[in-house]
CSV table of C-alpha atoms and ligand atoms in Angstrom, one decimal:
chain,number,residue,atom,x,y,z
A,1,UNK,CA,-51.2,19.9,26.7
A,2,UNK,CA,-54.6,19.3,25.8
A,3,UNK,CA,-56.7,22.0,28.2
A,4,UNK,CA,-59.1,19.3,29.3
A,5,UNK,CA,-56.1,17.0,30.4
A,6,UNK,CA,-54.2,20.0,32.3
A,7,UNK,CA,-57.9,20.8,34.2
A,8,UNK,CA,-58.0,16.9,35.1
A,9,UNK,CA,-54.2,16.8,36.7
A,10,UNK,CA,-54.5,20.1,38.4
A,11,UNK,CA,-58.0,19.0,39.8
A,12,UNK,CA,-56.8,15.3,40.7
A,13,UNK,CA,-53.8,16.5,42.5
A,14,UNK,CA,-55.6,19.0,44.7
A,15,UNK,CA,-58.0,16.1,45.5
A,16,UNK,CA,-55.7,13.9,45.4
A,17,UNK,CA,-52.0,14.8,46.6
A,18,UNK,CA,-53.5,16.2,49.1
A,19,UNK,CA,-55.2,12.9,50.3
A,20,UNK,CA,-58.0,14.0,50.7
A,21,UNK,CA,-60.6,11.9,52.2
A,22,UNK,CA,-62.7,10.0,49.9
A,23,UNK,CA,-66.1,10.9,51.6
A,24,UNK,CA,-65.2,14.4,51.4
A,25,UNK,CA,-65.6,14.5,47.5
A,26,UNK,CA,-69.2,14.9,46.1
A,27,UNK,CA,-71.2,11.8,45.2
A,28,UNK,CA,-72.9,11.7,41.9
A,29,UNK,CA,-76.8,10.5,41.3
A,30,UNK,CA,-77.6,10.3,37.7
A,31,UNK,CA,-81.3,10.1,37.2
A,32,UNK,CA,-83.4,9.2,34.0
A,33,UNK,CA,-86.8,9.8,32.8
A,34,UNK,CA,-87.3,7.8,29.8
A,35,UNK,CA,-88.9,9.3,26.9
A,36,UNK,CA,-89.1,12.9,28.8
A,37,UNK,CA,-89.1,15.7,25.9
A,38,UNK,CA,-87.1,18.8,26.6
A,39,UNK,CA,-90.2,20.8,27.0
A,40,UNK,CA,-91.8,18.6,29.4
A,41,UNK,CA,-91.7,20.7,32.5
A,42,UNK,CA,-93.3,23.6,30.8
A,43,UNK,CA,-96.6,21.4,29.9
A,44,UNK,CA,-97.8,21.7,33.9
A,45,UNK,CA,-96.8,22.7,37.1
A,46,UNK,CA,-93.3,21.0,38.5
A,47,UNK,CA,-92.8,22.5,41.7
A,48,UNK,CA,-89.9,20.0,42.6
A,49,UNK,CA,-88.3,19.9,39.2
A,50,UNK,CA,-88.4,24.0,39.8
A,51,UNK,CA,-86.6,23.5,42.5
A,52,UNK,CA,-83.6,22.1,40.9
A,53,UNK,CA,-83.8,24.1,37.8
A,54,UNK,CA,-83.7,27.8,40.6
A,55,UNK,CA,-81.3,25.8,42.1
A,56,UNK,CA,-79.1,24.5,39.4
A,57,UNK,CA,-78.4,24.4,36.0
A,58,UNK,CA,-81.0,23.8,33.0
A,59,UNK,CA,-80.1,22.7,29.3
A,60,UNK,CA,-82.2,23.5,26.5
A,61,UNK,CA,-82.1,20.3,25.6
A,62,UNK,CA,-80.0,16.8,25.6
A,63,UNK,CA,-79.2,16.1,22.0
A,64,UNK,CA,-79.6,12.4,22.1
A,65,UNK,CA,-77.6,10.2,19.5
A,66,UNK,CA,-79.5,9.0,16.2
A,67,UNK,CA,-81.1,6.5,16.2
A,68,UNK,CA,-83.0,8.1,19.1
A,69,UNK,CA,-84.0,5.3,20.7
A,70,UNK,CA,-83.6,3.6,24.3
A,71,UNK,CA,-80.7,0.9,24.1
A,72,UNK,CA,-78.4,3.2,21.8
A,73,UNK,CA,-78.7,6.5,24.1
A,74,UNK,CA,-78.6,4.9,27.5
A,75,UNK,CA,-75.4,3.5,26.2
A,76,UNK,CA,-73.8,6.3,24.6
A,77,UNK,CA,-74.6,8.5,27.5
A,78,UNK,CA,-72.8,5.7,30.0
A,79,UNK,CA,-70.2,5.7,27.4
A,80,UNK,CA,-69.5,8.9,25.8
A,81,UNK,CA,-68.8,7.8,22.4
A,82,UNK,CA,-71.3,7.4,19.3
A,83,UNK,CA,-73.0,4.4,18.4
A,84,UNK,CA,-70.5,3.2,15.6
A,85,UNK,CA,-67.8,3.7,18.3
A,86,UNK,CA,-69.3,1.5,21.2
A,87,UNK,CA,-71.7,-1.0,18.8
A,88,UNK,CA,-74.9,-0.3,20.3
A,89,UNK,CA,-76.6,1.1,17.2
A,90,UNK,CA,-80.7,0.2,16.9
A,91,UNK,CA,-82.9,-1.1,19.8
A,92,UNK,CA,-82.4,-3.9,17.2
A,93,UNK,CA,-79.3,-5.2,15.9
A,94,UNK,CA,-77.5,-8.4,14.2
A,95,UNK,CA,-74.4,-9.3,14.3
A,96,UNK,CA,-73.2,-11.0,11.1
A,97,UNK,CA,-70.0,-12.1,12.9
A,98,UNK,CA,-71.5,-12.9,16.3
A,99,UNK,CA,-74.2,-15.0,14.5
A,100,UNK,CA,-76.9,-12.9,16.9
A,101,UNK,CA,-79.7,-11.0,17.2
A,102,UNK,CA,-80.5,-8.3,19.7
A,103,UNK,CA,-83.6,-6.9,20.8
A,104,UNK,CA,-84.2,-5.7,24.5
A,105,UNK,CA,-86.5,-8.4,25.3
A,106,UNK,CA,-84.0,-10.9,25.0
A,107,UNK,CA,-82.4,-11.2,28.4
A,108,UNK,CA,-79.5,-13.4,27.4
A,109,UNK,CA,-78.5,-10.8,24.6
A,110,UNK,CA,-79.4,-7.6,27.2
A,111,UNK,CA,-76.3,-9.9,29.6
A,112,UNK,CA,-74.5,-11.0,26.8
A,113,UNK,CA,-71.3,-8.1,27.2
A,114,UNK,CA,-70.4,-8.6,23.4
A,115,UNK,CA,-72.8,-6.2,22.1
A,116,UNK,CA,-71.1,-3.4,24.6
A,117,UNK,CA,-68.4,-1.6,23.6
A,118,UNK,CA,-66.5,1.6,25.0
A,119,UNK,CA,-66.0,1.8,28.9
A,120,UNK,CA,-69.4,2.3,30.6
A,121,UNK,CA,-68.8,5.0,33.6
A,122,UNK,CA,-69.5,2.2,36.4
A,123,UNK,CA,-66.4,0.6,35.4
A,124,UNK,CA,-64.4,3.9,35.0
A,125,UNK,CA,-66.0,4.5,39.0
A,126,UNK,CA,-64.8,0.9,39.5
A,127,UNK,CA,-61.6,1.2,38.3
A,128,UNK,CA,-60.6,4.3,40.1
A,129,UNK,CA,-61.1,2.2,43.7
A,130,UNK,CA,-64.7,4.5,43.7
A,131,UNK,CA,-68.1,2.3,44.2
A,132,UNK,CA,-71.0,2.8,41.8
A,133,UNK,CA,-74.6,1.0,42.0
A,134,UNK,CA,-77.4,0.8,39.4
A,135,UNK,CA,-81.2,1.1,39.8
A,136,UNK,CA,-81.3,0.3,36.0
A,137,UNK,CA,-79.2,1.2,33.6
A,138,UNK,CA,-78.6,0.0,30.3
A,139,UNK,CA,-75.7,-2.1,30.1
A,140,UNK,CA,-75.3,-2.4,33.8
A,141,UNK,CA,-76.3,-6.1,33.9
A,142,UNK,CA,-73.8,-7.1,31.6
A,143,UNK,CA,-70.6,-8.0,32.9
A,144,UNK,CA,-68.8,-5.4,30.3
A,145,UNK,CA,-64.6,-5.8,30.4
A,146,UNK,CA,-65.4,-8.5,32.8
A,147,UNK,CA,-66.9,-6.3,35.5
A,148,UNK,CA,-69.5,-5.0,37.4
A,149,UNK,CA,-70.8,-2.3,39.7
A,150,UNK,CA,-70.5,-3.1,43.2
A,151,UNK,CA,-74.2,-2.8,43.1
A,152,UNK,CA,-77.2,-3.7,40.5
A,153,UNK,CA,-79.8,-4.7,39.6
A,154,UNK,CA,-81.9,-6.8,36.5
A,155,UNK,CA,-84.2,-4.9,34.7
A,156,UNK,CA,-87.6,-5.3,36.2
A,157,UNK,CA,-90.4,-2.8,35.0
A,158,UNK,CA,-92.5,-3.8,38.0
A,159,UNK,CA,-90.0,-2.5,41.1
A,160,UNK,CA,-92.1,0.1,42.4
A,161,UNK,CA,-90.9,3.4,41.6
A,162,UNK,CA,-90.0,4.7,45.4
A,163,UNK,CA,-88.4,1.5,46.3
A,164,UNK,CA,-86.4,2.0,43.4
A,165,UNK,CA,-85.1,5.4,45.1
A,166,UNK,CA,-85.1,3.9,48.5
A,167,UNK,CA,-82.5,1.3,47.4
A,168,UNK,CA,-79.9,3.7,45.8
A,169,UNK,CA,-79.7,5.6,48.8
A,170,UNK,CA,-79.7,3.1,51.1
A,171,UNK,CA,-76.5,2.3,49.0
A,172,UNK,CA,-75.1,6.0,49.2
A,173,UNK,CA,-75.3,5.8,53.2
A,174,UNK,CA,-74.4,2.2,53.9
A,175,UNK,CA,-70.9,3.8,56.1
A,176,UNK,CA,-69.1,0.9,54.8
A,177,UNK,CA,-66.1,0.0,52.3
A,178,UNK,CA,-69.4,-0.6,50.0
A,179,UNK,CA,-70.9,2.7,49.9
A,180,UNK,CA,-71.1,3.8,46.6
A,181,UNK,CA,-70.5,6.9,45.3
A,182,UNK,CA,-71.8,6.8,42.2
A,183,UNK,CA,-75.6,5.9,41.6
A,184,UNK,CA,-78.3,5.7,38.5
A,185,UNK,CA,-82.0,6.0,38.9
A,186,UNK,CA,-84.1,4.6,35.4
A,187,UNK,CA,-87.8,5.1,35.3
A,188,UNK,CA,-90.0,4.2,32.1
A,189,UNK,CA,-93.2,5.7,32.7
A,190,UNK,CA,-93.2,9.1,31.0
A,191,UNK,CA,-92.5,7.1,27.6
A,192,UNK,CA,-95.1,4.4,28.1
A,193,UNK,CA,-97.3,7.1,28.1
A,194,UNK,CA,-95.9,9.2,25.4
A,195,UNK,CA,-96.0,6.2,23.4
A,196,UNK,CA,-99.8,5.1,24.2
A,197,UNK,CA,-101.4,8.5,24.4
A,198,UNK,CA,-99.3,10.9,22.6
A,199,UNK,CA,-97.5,13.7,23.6
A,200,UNK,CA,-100.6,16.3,24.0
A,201,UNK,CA,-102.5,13.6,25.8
A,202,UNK,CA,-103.6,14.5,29.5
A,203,UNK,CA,-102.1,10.8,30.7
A,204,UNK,CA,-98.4,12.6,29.8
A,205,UNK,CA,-99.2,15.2,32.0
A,206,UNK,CA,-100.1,13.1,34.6
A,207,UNK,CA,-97.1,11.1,34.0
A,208,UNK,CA,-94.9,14.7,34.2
A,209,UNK,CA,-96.7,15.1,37.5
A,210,UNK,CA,-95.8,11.8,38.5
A,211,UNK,CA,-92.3,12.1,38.2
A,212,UNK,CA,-92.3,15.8,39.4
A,213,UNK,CA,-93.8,13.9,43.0
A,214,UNK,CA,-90.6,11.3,42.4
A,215,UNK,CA,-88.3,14.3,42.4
A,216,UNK,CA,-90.0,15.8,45.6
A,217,UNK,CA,-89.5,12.2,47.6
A,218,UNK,CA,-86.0,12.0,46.0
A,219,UNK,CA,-85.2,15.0,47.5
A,220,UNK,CA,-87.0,14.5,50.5
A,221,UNK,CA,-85.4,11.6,50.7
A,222,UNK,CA,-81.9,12.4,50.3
A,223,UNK,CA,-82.0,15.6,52.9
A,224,UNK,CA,-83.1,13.1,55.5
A,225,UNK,CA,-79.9,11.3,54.8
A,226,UNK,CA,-77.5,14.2,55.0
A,227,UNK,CA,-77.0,13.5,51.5
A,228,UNK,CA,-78.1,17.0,49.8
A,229,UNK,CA,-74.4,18.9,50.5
A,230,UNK,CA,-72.3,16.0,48.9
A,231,UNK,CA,-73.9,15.3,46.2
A,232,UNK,CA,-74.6,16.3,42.9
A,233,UNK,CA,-77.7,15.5,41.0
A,234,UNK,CA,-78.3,15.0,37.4
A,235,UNK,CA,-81.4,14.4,35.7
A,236,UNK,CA,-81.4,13.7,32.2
A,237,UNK,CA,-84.1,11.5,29.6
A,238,UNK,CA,-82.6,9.6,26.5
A,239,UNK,CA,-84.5,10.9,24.0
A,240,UNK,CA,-88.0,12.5,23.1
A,241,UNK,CA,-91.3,12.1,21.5
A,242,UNK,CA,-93.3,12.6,18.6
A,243,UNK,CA,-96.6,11.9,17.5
A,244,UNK,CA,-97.4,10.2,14.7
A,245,UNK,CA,-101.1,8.8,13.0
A,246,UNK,CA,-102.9,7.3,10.3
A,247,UNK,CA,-102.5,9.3,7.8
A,248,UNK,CA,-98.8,9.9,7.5
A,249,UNK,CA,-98.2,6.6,6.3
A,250,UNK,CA,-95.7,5.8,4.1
A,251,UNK,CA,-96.4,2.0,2.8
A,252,UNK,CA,-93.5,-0.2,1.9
A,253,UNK,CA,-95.1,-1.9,-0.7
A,254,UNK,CA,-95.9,0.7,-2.9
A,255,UNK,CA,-92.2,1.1,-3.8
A,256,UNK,CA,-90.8,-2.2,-3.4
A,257,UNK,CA,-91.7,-5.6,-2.6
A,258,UNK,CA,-91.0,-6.6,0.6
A,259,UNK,CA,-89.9,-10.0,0.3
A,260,UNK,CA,-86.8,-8.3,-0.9
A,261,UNK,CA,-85.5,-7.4,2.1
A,262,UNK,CA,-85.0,-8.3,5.4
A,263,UNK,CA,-86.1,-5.8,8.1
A,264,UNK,CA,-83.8,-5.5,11.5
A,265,UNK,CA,-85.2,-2.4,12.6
A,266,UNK,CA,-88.5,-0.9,12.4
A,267,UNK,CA,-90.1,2.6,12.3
A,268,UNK,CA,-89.2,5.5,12.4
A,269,UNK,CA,-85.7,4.3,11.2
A,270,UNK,CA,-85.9,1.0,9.1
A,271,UNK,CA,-82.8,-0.4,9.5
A,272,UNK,CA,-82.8,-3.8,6.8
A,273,UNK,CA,-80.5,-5.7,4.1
A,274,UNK,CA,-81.8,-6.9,1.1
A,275,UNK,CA,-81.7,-10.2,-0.3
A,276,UNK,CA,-78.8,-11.7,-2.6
A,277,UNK,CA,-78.8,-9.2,-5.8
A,278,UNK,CA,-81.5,-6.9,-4.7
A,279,UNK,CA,-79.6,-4.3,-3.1
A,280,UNK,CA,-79.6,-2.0,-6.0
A,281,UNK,CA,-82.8,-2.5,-7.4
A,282,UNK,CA,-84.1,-2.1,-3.9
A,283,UNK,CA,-82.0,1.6,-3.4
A,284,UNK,CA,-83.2,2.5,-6.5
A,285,UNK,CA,-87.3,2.2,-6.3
A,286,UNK,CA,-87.1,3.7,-2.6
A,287,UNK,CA,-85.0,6.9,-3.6
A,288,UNK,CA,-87.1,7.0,-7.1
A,289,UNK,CA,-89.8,7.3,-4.6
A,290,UNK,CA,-88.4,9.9,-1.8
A,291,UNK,CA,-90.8,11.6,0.0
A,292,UNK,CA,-91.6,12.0,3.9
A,293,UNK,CA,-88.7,9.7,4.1
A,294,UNK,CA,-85.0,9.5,3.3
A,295,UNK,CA,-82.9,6.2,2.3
A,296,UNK,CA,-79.0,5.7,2.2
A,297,UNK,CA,-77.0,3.0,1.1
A,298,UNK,CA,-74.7,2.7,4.3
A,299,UNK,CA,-72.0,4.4,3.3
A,300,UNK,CA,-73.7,7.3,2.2
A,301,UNK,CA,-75.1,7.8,5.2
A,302,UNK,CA,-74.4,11.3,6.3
A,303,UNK,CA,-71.4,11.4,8.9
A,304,UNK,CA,-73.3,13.2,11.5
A,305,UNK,CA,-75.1,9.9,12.6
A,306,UNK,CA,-72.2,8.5,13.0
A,307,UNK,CA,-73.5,5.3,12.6
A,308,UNK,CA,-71.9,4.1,9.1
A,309,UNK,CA,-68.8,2.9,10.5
A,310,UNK,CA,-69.5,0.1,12.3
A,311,UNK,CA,-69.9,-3.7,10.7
A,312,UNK,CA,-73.6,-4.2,12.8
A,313,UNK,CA,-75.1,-0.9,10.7
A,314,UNK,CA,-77.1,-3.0,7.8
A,315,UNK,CA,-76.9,-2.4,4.1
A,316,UNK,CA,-79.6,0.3,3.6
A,317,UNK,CA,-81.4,2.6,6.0
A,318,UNK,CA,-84.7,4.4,6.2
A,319,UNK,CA,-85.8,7.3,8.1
A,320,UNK,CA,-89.6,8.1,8.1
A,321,UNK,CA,-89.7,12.6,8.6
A,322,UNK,CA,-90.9,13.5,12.2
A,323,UNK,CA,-94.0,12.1,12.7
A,324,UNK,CA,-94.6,9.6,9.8
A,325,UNK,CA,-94.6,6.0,10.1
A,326,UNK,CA,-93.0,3.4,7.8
A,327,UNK,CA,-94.4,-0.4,7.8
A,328,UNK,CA,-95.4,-2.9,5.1
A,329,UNK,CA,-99.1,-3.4,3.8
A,330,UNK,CA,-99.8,-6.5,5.4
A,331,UNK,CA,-98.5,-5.1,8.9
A,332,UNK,CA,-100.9,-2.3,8.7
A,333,UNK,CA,-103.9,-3.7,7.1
A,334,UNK,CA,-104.2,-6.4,10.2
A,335,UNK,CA,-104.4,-2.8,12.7
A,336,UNK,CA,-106.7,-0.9,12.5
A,337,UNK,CA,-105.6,1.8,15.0
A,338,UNK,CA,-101.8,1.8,14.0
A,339,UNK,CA,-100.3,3.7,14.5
A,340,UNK,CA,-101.5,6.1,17.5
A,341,UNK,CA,-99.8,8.3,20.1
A,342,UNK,CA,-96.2,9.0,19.8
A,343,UNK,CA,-92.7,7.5,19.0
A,344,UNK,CA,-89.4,8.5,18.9
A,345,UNK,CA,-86.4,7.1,16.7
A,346,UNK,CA,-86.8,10.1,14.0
A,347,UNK,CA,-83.4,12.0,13.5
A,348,UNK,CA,-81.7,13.5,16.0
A,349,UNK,CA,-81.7,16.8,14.9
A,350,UNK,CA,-85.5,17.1,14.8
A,351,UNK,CA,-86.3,19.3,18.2
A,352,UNK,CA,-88.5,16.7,19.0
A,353,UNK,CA,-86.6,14.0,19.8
A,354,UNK,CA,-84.0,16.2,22.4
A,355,UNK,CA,-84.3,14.9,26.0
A,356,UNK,CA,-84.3,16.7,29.8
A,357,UNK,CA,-81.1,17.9,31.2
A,358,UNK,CA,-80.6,19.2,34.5
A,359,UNK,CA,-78.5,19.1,37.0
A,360,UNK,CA,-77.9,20.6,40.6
A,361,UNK,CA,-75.5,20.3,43.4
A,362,UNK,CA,-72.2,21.6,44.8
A,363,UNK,CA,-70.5,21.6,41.8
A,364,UNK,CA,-72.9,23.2,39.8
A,365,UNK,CA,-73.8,26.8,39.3
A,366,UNK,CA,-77.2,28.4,40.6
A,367,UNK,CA,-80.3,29.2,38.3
A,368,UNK,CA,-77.9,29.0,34.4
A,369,UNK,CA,-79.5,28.0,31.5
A,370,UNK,CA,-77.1,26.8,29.0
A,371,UNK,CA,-77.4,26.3,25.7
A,372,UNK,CA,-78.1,22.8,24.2
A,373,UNK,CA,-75.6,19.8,24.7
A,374,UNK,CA,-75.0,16.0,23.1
A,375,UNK,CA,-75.8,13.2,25.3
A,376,UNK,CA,-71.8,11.8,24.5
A,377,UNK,CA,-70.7,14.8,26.9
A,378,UNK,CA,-72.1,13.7,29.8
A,379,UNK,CA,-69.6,10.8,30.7
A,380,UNK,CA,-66.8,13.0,31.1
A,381,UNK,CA,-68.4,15.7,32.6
A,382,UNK,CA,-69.3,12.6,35.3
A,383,UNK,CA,-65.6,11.8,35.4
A,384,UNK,CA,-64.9,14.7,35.9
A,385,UNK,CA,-67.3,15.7,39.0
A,386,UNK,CA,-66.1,12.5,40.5
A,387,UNK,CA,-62.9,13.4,40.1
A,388,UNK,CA,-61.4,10.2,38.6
A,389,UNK,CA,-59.7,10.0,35.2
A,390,UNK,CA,-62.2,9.1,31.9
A,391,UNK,CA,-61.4,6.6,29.2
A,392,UNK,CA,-61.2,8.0,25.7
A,393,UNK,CA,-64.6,9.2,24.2
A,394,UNK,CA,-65.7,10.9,21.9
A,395,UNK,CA,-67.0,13.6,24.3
A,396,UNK,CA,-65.1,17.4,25.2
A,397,UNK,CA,-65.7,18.2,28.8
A,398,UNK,CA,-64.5,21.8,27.4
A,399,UNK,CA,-68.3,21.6,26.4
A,400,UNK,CA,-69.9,21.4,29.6
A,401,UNK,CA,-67.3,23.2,32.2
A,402,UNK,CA,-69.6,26.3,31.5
A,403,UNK,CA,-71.8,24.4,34.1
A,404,UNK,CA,-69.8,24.3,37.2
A,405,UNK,CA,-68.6,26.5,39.4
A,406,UNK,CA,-64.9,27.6,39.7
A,407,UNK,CA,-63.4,25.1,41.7
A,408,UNK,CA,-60.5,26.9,43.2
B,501,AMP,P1,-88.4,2.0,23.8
B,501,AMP,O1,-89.2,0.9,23.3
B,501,AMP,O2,-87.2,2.4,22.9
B,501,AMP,O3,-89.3,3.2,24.0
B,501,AMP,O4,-87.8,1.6,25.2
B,501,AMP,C1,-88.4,1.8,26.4
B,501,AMP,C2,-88.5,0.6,27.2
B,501,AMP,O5,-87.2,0.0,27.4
B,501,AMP,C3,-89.0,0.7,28.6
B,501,AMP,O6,-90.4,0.7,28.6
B,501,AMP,C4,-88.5,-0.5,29.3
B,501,AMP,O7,-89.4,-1.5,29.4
B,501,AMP,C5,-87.3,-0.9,28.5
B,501,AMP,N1,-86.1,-1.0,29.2
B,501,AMP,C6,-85.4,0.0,29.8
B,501,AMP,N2,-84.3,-0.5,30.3
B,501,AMP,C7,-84.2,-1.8,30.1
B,501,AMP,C8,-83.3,-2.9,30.4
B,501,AMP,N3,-82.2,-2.6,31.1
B,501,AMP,N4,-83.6,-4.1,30.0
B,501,AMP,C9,-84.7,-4.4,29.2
B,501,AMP,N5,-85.6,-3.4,28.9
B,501,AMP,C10,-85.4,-2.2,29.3
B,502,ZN,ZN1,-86.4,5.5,25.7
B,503,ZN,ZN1,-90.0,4.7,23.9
């Protein structure tokens, strides 16, 4: 039997045959920074992220999924699978046979559960007669497989950052049927900044500092409420940052005309189909010009995205090289100052765009730091500390046990 399976049965049937009482089995806070680079907390002092990091376990770094943007690595970390495997490919998508666009400004597409595929882990939580409430999380308003948390909450940007903490506990201690035992915390600011200012910019560190204060009243927080001992914390980012300027511009009309194509997605990773006929011609005069960027035909995309197979991935894709920017003339002509500060989106093997991961609490070991792991292992490595069985994905926990203590 398949070692991960055998450590699942064993584990549920000393938790489980032995009936043991639900509130006796850890909770599980999962916490995101967006935007937060793996080197972060070495850019100023973090006393509270310290904390956990003496106290816990520390990654190198969260690989995110490619593209690394927000909507497709919230999603594949609530889901553990790629984005051709749950859908959610680009920040920006259509669907040819859905007849819809999606961008995350568009609240009815952000609800609409068609564009989520794969089994979020609220609904695993669900499923397995646990509770689970969201503070944000992508996906998490959508009622995905016709469910929901118990708890959650519509995406609001304004929700001031404490309250946002105060309401997931309050839902980890209400001491009724409804207390949840699996929560997610979403903040945005460290990537507004990152994006506005740039990653060497003294607002980022203040932003840093900001959520290193938001760790200190989390924790604060959550030893007031007994809740320290049984539970274990995770603290991850979606992906990183990088800056970009001016003068790495790579301008699409010097290789094509761009009333050829049809742009979905925009820069760093141009995501577009071309109009009736002009496919070729199209391929052709980008990869003629090839430099400080790289363009496939979809299904010459390289596996390792693992984005070709899926019907929403458009006709051709380009990728701008870390730091570079790809836009039309016209676009770039009417802004003077584009672009400035930093994005992210670039591939996911450049060190750049890897996220925060750490994670501390009963079941994890003291002061490790492990070597760097995918975003898509998370979700079972989440089933797995709340001790309820995962759907299929396209994650090992084999890849993560490394982290925890022995249990026995
Ligand atoms: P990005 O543009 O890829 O950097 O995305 C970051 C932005 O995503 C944040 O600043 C938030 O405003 C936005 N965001 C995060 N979660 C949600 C959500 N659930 N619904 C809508 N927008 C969101
Ligand atoms: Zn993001
Ligand atoms: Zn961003």
């Amino acid at each position: 039997m398949h070692m991960k399976k055998l450590l699942l049965i064993l584990f549920l049937c000393i938790t489980g045959c032995a009936s043991a009482e639900k509130q006796s089995e850890p909770k599980l806070l999962l916490v995101s920074f967006d935007g937060f680079r793996y080197d972060y907390l070495s850019k100023t002092d973090t006393p509270n992220f310290d904390k956990l990091v003496k106290s816990g376990v520390i990654s190198d770094g969260l690989i995110p999924v490619f593209p690394s943007k927000t909507f497709p690595n919230y999603y594949a970390i609530a889901t553990g699978l790629y984005p051709e495997n749950n859908g959610f490919i680009g920040n920006n998508m259509f669907d040819s046979e859905m007849g819809l666009f999606f961008s995350m400004g568009d609240r009815e597409q952000v609800e609409n559960p068609e564009w989520y595929g794969g089994e979020p882990i609220w609904n695993t939580v669900e499923k397995n007669g646990k509770k689970a409430g969201t503070m944000f999380w992508v996906g998490s308003e959508a009622p995905i497989q016709d469910m929901r948390p118990t708890f959650w909450k519509r995406y609001d940007g304004r929700v001031p950052n404490k309250e946002r903490i105060d309401t997931v506990l309050h839902w980890m201690t209400l001491e009724s049927d409804n207390e949840i035992d699996f929560g997610t915390l979403y903040f945005s600011f460290v990537d507004s900044q990152g994006h506005r200012h740039g990653t060497e910019s003294q607002e980022v560190i203040e932003a840093i500092q900001e959520a290193d204060e938001l760790i200190g009243y989390l924790l604060e927080q959550m030893k007031k409420k007994n809740l320290l001992d049984n539970t274990n914390l995770m603290i991850v980012s979606d992906h990183g940052m990088a800056d970009v300027s001016r003068e790495r511009l790579i301008v699409l009309d010097d290789y094509i005309d761009p009333k050829d194509i049809e742009i979905i997605s925009s820069s760093p990773v141009i995501m577009m189909n071309a109009k009736p006929g002009k496919l070729d011609e199209v391929y052709s005069a980008l990869k003629a010009g090839e430099e400080h960027y790289r363009v496939y035909k979809k299904e010459n995309l390289p596996e390792r995205f693992r984005l070709k197979n899926h019907t929403r991935t458009p006709a051709l894709i380009m990728i701008a090289d870390l730091g570079y920017t790809i836009n039309t003339a016209d676009f770039i002509s009417e802004r003077e100052n584009y672009p400035s500060g930093g994005t992210h989106g670039f591939d996911n093997q450049e060190k750049e765009m890897h996220a925060l991961f750490l994670a501390s609490g009963p079941a994890f070991k003291e002061g490790l730091r492990v070597e760097e792991i995918e975003s898509i292992e998370l979700y079972e490595l989440m089933a797995y500390l709340l001790g309820i069985e995962p759907a299929s994905t396209d994650g090992n926990l084999e890849n993560s046990l490394n982290m925890l203590k022995e249990r026995l």
